[in-house]
mmCIF file of C-alpha atoms in Angstrom:
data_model
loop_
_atom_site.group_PDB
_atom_site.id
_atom_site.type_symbol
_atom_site.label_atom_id
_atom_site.label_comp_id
_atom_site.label_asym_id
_atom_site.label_seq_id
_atom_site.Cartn_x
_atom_site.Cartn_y
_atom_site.Cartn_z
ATOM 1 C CA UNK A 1 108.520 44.466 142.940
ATOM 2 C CA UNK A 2 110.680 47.186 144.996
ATOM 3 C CA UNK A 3 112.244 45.337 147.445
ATOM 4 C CA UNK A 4 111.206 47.901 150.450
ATOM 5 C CA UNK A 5 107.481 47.547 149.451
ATOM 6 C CA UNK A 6 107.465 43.317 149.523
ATOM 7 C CA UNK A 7 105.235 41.657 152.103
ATOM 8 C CA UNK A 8 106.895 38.935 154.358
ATOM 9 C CA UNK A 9 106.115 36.559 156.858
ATOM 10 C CA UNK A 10 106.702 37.471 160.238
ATOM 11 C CA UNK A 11 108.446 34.630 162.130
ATOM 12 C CA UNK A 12 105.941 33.212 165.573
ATOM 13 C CA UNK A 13 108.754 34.403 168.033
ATOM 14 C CA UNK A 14 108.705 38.007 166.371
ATOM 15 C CA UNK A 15 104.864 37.962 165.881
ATOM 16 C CA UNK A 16 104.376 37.320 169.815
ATOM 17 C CA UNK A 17 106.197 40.903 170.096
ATOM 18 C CA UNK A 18 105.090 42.988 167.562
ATOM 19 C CA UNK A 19 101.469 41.098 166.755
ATOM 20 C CA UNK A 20 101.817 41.234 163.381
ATOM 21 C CA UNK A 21 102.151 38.570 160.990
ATOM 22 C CA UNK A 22 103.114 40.030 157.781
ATOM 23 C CA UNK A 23 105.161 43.044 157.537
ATOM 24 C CA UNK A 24 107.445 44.731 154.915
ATOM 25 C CA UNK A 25 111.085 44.745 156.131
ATOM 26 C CA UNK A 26 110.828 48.730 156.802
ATOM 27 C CA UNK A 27 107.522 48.709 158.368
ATOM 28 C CA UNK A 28 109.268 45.397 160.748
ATOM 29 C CA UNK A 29 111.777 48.019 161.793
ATOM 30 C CA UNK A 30 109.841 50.711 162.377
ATOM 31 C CA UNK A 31 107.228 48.494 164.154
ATOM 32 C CA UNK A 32 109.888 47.048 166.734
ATOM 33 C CA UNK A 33 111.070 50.687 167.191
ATOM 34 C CA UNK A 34 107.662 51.442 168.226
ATOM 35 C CA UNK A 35 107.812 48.528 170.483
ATOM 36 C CA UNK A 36 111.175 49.558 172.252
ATOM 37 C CA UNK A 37 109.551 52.966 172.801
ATOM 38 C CA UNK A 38 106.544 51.501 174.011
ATOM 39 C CA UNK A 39 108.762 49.469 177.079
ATOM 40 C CA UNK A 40 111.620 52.437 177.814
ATOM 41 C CA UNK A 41 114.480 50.278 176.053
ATOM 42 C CA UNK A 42 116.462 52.893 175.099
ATOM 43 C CA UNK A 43 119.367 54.083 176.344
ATOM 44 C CA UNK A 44 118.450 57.790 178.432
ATOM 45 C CA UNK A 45 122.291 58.435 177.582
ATOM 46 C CA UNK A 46 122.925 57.206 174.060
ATOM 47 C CA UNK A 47 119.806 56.727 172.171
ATOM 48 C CA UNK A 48 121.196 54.756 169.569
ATOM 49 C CA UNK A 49 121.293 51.819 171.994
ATOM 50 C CA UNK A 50 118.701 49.463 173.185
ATOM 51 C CA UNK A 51 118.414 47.292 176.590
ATOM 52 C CA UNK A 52 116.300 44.672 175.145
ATOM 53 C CA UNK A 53 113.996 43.143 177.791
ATOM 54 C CA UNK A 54 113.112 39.389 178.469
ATOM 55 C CA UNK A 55 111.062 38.951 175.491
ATOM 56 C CA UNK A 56 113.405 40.522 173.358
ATOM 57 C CA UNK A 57 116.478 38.811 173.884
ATOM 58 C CA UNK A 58 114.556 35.501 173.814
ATOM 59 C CA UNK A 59 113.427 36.441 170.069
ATOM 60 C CA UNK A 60 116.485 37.925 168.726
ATOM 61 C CA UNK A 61 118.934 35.229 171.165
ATOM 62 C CA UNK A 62 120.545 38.877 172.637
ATOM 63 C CA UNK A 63 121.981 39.432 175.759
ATOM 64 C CA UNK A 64 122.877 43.193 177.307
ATOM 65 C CA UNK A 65 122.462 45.630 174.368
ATOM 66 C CA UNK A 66 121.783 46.462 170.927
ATOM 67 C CA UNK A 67 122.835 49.135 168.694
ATOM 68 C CA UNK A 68 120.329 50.303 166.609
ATOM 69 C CA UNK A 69 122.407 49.286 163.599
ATOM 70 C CA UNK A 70 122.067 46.303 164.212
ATOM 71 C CA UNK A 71 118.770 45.675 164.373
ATOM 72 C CA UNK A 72 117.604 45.807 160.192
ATOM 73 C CA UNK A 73 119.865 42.485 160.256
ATOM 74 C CA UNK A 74 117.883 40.976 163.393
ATOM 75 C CA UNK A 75 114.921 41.461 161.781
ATOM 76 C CA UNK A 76 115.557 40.242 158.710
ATOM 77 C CA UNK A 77 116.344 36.632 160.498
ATOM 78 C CA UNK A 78 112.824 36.765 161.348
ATOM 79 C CA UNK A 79 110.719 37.300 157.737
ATOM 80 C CA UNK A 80 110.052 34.975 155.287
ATOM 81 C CA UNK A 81 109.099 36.408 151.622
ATOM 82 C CA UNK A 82 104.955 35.769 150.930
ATOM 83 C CA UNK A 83 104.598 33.149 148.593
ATOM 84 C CA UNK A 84 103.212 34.918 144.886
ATOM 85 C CA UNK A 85 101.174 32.343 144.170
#
C-alpha cells in the first residue's frame, strides 16, 4: 500500500483535538492545519509559525511556538498503523 494513502490510529490526546480517530498521515496534517486556522494560531507576521494554544501544547508536550516543519514529525508521534487483519 502507498504509504501516504495508509489508515492509522489517531492517538486519544490527538483525537480530543482534531475528533477523528483514524486518519492518513497527510490528511492528520492537513486536519490539524485546519484546526490552527480554526483558533488564529498562526503567526500574523510569519505564517510559517504556530502559537499553539493550551490544548495543543498539552498534546504535542510544546511550549511557545512551532514551525510548521515541524509539525509532520509531531504528528506522526501520535498514529498508530490499522491493524490488516
Amino acid at each position: 500500500m502507498n504509504a501516504l494513502k495508509r489508515v492509522y490510529r489517531v492517538s486519544a490526546p490527538m483525537q480530543g483535538l482534531l475528533g477523528k480517530a483514524t486518519l492518513t498521515r497527510p490528511a492528520a496534517v492537513k486536519e490539524l492545519w485546519a484546526y490552527v486556522k480554526k483558533h488564529n494560531l498562526q503567526d500574523p507576521s510569519n505564517g510559517r509559525i504556530i502559537h499553539p494554544n493550551a490544548e495543543m501544547r498539552d498534546v504535542f508536550q510544546v511550549s511557545d511556538s512551532i514551525k510548521f516543519t515541524q509539525v509532520p514529525g509531531l504528528v506522526s508521534k501520535h498514529l498508530k498503523p490499522v491493524s490488516n487483519e
